[in-house]
Structure formats: C-alpha cells, structure tokens
C-alpha cells in the first residue's frame, strides 16, 4: 500500500512560515535541494492545499529562465511531470501541468489513490491540508527538514490536535552547510 507522507521545512520552534508569512529562512542549499529532489522522485502523486499550489505555480515556467542551473531545471521537470491534486474551496479550476482539483474529501482521494495501480508515495503539502489528513489518522510518515532558526510564530508544521500520535524514528542526519537536520518518523500503528 502506498504511504502518505508529509514533508516540509520548518523552523526549530516548529513553524513552516513565520508570523509575516515569509519562509526565506528555509531557502535550501545544494544538499538540501538534492534531498528535496530525491523525495519528489519517490512520489507517485502530490496532494496540495490552495496556498501551496499557488506558491508552486512558479515551477510551471521556471524552465524558461535562462539563469537557472541544471539541478533547478531538473527539479522543474520532475515537479511538472508529477501528478498533483489540489484541495480548494475557492478555486474552480487549476492551470498547472498534471494537476486537477480534488473531486472528493482528502480521505476519499487518498483511498482512491491507494487503490489505483502505481508506485510512489502520496505526499501531502500545505499545513491546512496536512492538519485535516492528520486528524483523520491518514499520515504514515513525517519528513522534517529543521532549520536552525526561531521565527517566533506563524503557521505550525504540526496541527494542534488534542490527541497523541506515537512515532518511530526512521532516519536522522545533518544536511548541507546550513546545518539542517533531516528526520523521518513513521506513525506507529
């Protein structure tokens, strides 16, 4: 069965964006970027909330920027080829490559995607969507890139649900010159 993963960069105090909505502190160096590319290579589909979808629209035309280096262009190609499903109550259409609006709830979409033939993980992107999926106990693995910065507030990586979730550490290592700590945790079932 395909695993559902939630992977994002976060500050040491647990936020994916700061109180001002910015995340420039999480700009990846070459090694962290390579790690992110490896994660995308292992995906079969990416589920996104509206805000993350809108942020990632940049990659639709990134290949037209002559100043981008080969790894960045490779990421654009990987991202654009990846099937994506957007969850939104405000959008009536999406315009990105290999992207469609969700036709059901997160639980229904995940059940359908797990039943389809295919390989690769089902990734969750966006804090709101991840909170909804976590509340349904559908996340199998958390993949965290912790940056050595305290931003003091913002959007938390982990939803503030009043339930306990036991995790098993699968992997942890320092990555890149920014001393980013990469950790993978499986949900104990």
mmCIF file of C-alpha atoms in Angstrom:
data_model
loop_
_atom_site.group_PDB
_atom_site.id
_atom_site.type_symbol
_atom_site.label_atom_id
_atom_site.label_comp_id
_atom_site.label_asym_id
_atom_site.label_seq_id
_atom_site.Cartn_x
_atom_site.Cartn_y
_atom_site.Cartn_z
ATOM 1 C CA UNK A 1 0.000 0.000 0.000
ATOM 2 C CA UNK A 2 1.270 3.477 -0.860
ATOM 3 C CA UNK A 3 2.401 5.550 2.105
ATOM 4 C CA UNK A 4 1.051 9.018 2.799
ATOM 5 C CA UNK A 5 3.886 11.388 3.686
ATOM 6 C CA UNK A 6 4.024 14.961 4.961
ATOM 7 C CA UNK A 7 7.302 16.704 4.220
ATOM 8 C CA UNK A 8 8.152 20.354 4.778
ATOM 9 C CA UNK A 9 10.897 22.614 6.051
ATOM 10 C CA UNK A 10 10.348 24.089 9.474
ATOM 11 C CA UNK A 11 11.971 26.388 11.961
ATOM 12 C CA UNK A 12 13.378 24.913 15.148
ATOM 13 C CA UNK A 13 10.352 26.300 17.002
ATOM 14 C CA UNK A 14 8.055 24.328 14.677
ATOM 15 C CA UNK A 15 6.776 26.726 12.006
ATOM 16 C CA UNK A 16 6.713 26.336 8.218
ATOM 17 C CA UNK A 17 6.255 30.090 7.736
ATOM 18 C CA UNK A 18 6.933 32.924 10.133
ATOM 19 C CA UNK A 19 4.409 35.397 11.575
ATOM 20 C CA UNK A 20 4.800 37.596 8.491
ATOM 21 C CA UNK A 21 4.051 34.660 6.150
ATOM 22 C CA UNK A 22 7.672 34.543 4.993
ATOM 23 C CA UNK A 23 9.848 31.474 4.669
ATOM 24 C CA UNK A 24 13.046 32.907 3.190
ATOM 25 C CA UNK A 25 14.944 31.371 6.115
ATOM 26 C CA UNK A 26 14.289 27.935 4.568
ATOM 27 C CA UNK A 27 15.928 28.548 1.206
ATOM 28 C CA UNK A 28 17.730 25.258 0.534
ATOM 29 C CA UNK A 29 21.425 24.970 -0.170
ATOM 30 C CA UNK A 30 22.620 22.481 -2.789
ATOM 31 C CA UNK A 31 22.489 19.470 -0.446
ATOM 32 C CA UNK A 32 19.015 20.226 0.945
ATOM 33 C CA UNK A 33 17.764 20.893 -2.591
ATOM 34 C CA UNK A 34 19.142 17.497 -3.657
ATOM 35 C CA UNK A 35 17.310 15.865 -0.738
ATOM 36 C CA UNK A 36 14.059 17.526 -1.821
ATOM 37 C CA UNK A 37 14.586 16.296 -5.385
ATOM 38 C CA UNK A 38 15.111 12.752 -4.109
ATOM 39 C CA UNK A 39 11.828 12.993 -2.204
ATOM 40 C CA UNK A 40 9.976 14.171 -5.320
ATOM 41 C CA UNK A 41 11.479 11.282 -7.318
ATOM 42 C CA UNK A 42 9.882 8.875 -4.816
ATOM 43 C CA UNK A 43 6.392 10.294 -5.196
ATOM 44 C CA UNK A 44 3.520 8.950 -7.207
ATOM 45 C CA UNK A 45 1.233 11.936 -6.556
ATOM 46 C CA UNK A 46 1.256 15.149 -4.516
ATOM 47 C CA UNK A 47 -1.832 16.488 -2.733
ATOM 48 C CA UNK A 48 -1.719 20.248 -2.184
ATOM 49 C CA UNK A 49 -3.730 22.901 -0.448
ATOM 50 C CA UNK A 50 -4.552 26.033 -2.421
ATOM 51 C CA UNK A 51 -1.802 28.234 -0.978
ATOM 52 C CA UNK A 52 0.952 25.704 -1.666
ATOM 53 C CA UNK A 53 -0.458 25.115 -5.145
ATOM 54 C CA UNK A 54 -0.269 28.852 -5.840
ATOM 55 C CA UNK A 55 3.285 29.022 -4.469
ATOM 56 C CA UNK A 56 4.392 26.095 -6.620
ATOM 57 C CA UNK A 57 2.955 27.628 -9.827
ATOM 58 C CA UNK A 58 6.369 29.270 -10.179
ATOM 59 C CA UNK A 59 7.743 25.919 -11.401
ATOM 60 C CA UNK A 60 5.360 25.846 -14.371
ATOM 61 C CA UNK A 61 7.523 28.349 -16.259
ATOM 62 C CA UNK A 62 10.829 28.089 -14.377
ATOM 63 C CA UNK A 63 12.379 26.210 -17.294
ATOM 64 C CA UNK A 64 12.108 29.395 -19.367
ATOM 65 C CA UNK A 65 14.520 31.264 -17.072
ATOM 66 C CA UNK A 66 17.984 31.073 -18.723
ATOM 67 C CA UNK A 67 19.720 31.945 -15.442
ATOM 68 C CA UNK A 68 18.661 28.725 -13.682
ATOM 69 C CA UNK A 69 21.218 25.984 -13.146
ATOM 70 C CA UNK A 70 20.839 22.345 -14.217
ATOM 71 C CA UNK A 71 19.588 20.997 -10.835
ATOM 72 C CA UNK A 72 16.911 23.672 -10.630
ATOM 73 C CA UNK A 73 15.763 22.903 -14.167
ATOM 74 C CA UNK A 74 15.735 19.196 -13.290
ATOM 75 C CA UNK A 75 13.509 19.914 -10.283
ATOM 76 C CA UNK A 76 11.120 21.895 -12.500
ATOM 77 C CA UNK A 77 10.873 18.946 -14.898
ATOM 78 C CA UNK A 78 10.290 16.475 -12.039
ATOM 79 C CA UNK A 79 7.673 18.686 -10.406
ATOM 80 C CA UNK A 80 5.790 19.399 -13.636
ATOM 81 C CA UNK A 81 5.673 15.701 -14.542
ATOM 82 C CA UNK A 82 4.341 14.704 -11.111
ATOM 83 C CA UNK A 83 0.564 14.190 -10.860
ATOM 84 C CA UNK A 84 -0.957 16.691 -8.416
ATOM 85 C CA UNK A 85 -4.361 17.073 -6.752
ATOM 86 C CA UNK A 86 -5.399 20.456 -5.324
ATOM 87 C CA UNK A 87 -7.866 20.847 -2.467
ATOM 88 C CA UNK A 88 -9.596 24.212 -2.513
ATOM 89 C CA UNK A 89 -12.963 25.688 -1.663
ATOM 90 C CA UNK A 90 -12.234 28.860 -3.648
ATOM 91 C CA UNK A 91 -10.720 27.661 -6.942
ATOM 92 C CA UNK A 92 -12.939 26.492 -9.785
ATOM 93 C CA UNK A 93 -10.034 25.375 -11.988
ATOM 94 C CA UNK A 94 -6.287 24.761 -11.881
ATOM 95 C CA UNK A 95 -3.807 25.559 -14.618
ATOM 96 C CA UNK A 96 -0.675 23.616 -13.712
ATOM 97 C CA UNK A 97 0.701 20.595 -15.589
ATOM 98 C CA UNK A 98 -0.628 17.207 -14.494
ATOM 99 C CA UNK A 99 -2.869 18.884 -11.922
ATOM 100 C CA UNK A 100 -6.544 18.513 -11.127
ATOM 101 C CA UNK A 101 -8.920 19.780 -8.465
ATOM 102 C CA UNK A 102 -9.908 17.209 -5.873
ATOM 103 C CA UNK A 103 -13.298 15.693 -6.549
ATOM 104 C CA UNK A 104 -13.730 14.314 -3.048
ATOM 105 C CA UNK A 105 -12.619 14.757 0.523
ATOM 106 C CA UNK A 106 -8.984 14.114 1.478
ATOM 107 C CA UNK A 107 -9.989 10.713 2.868
ATOM 108 C CA UNK A 108 -11.824 9.784 -0.345
ATOM 109 C CA UNK A 109 -8.965 10.926 -2.576
ATOM 110 C CA UNK A 110 -6.360 9.050 -0.525
ATOM 111 C CA UNK A 111 -8.478 5.882 -0.512
ATOM 112 C CA UNK A 112 -8.912 6.113 -4.286
ATOM 113 C CA UNK A 113 -5.210 6.792 -4.897
ATOM 114 C CA UNK A 114 -4.166 3.890 -2.662
ATOM 115 C CA UNK A 115 -6.488 1.582 -4.615
ATOM 116 C CA UNK A 116 -5.104 2.625 -8.011
ATOM 117 C CA UNK A 117 -2.188 0.750 -9.501
ATOM 118 C CA UNK A 118 1.009 2.692 -9.323
ATOM 119 C CA UNK A 119 4.079 3.278 -7.297
ATOM 120 C CA UNK A 120 5.417 6.092 -5.215
ATOM 121 C CA UNK A 121 4.259 7.778 -2.078
ATOM 122 C CA UNK A 122 1.249 10.046 -1.747
ATOM 123 C CA UNK A 123 2.649 13.346 -0.495
ATOM 124 C CA UNK A 124 0.694 15.930 1.459
ATOM 125 C CA UNK A 125 1.658 19.579 1.079
ATOM 126 C CA UNK A 126 0.320 22.552 2.946
ATOM 127 C CA UNK A 127 -0.276 22.912 6.661
ATOM 128 C CA UNK A 128 -4.062 23.138 6.497
ATOM 129 C CA UNK A 129 -4.443 20.072 4.310
ATOM 130 C CA UNK A 130 -1.876 18.175 6.394
ATOM 131 C CA UNK A 131 -3.812 19.053 9.570
ATOM 132 C CA UNK A 132 -7.013 17.662 8.040
ATOM 133 C CA UNK A 133 -5.287 14.469 6.895
ATOM 134 C CA UNK A 134 -3.502 14.046 10.260
ATOM 135 C CA UNK A 135 -6.824 14.430 12.106
ATOM 136 C CA UNK A 136 -8.109 11.504 10.024
ATOM 137 C CA UNK A 137 -5.009 9.490 11.037
ATOM 138 C CA UNK A 138 -4.016 9.035 7.388
ATOM 139 C CA UNK A 139 -0.401 10.255 7.521
ATOM 140 C CA UNK A 140 2.056 7.354 7.602
ATOM 141 C CA UNK A 141 5.329 9.278 7.678
ATOM 142 C CA UNK A 142 6.547 12.746 8.655
ATOM 143 C CA UNK A 143 9.645 14.057 6.870
ATOM 144 C CA UNK A 144 11.087 17.140 8.510
ATOM 145 C CA UNK A 145 13.865 19.485 7.447
ATOM 146 C CA UNK A 146 14.578 21.529 10.616
ATOM 147 C CA UNK A 147 16.378 24.832 10.073
ATOM 148 C CA UNK A 148 18.417 26.405 12.867
ATOM 149 C CA UNK A 149 16.212 29.460 13.262
ATOM 150 C CA UNK A 150 13.488 30.545 15.677
ATOM 151 C CA UNK A 151 10.780 32.581 13.960
ATOM 152 C CA UNK A 152 8.547 33.143 16.986
ATOM 153 C CA UNK A 153 5.195 32.215 15.466
ATOM 154 C CA UNK A 154 3.406 31.645 12.209
ATOM 155 C CA UNK A 155 1.938 28.515 10.655
ATOM 156 C CA UNK A 156 2.876 25.402 12.638
ATOM 157 C CA UNK A 157 4.096 22.223 10.953
ATOM 158 C CA UNK A 158 2.068 20.094 13.357
ATOM 159 C CA UNK A 159 -1.613 20.753 13.826
ATOM 160 C CA UNK A 160 -2.638 21.436 17.397
ATOM 161 C CA UNK A 161 -4.906 18.420 17.814
ATOM 162 C CA UNK A 162 -5.625 17.064 21.237
ATOM 163 C CA UNK A 163 -4.577 13.520 20.501
ATOM 164 C CA UNK A 164 -1.406 11.576 20.917
ATOM 165 C CA UNK A 165 0.442 10.089 17.944
ATOM 166 C CA UNK A 166 3.346 7.742 18.639
ATOM 167 C CA UNK A 167 6.178 7.863 16.120
ATOM 168 C CA UNK A 168 9.221 5.731 15.329
ATOM 169 C CA UNK A 169 12.389 7.476 14.192
ATOM 170 C CA UNK A 170 13.391 6.009 10.819
ATOM 171 C CA UNK A 171 16.246 8.339 9.873
ATOM 172 C CA UNK A 172 18.018 11.457 11.043
ATOM 173 C CA UNK A 173 21.031 13.289 9.664
ATOM 174 C CA UNK A 174 22.542 16.726 9.201
ATOM 175 C CA UNK A 175 22.286 18.037 5.653
ATOM 176 C CA UNK A 176 24.113 20.874 3.954
ATOM 177 C CA UNK A 177 26.051 23.865 5.082
ATOM 178 C CA UNK A 178 23.073 25.432 6.866
ATOM 179 C CA UNK A 179 23.126 22.601 9.445
ATOM 180 C CA UNK A 180 19.640 21.474 8.512
ATOM 181 C CA UNK A 181 18.565 18.349 10.390
ATOM 182 C CA UNK A 182 16.544 15.903 8.315
ATOM 183 C CA UNK A 183 14.353 13.488 10.258
ATOM 184 C CA UNK A 184 11.878 10.844 9.142
ATOM 185 C CA UNK A 185 9.282 9.442 11.524
ATOM 186 C CA UNK A 186 6.823 6.614 10.835
ATOM 187 C CA UNK A 187 3.486 6.664 12.615
ATOM 188 C CA UNK A 188 3.338 3.688 14.963
ATOM 189 C CA UNK A 189 0.194 1.703 14.209
#
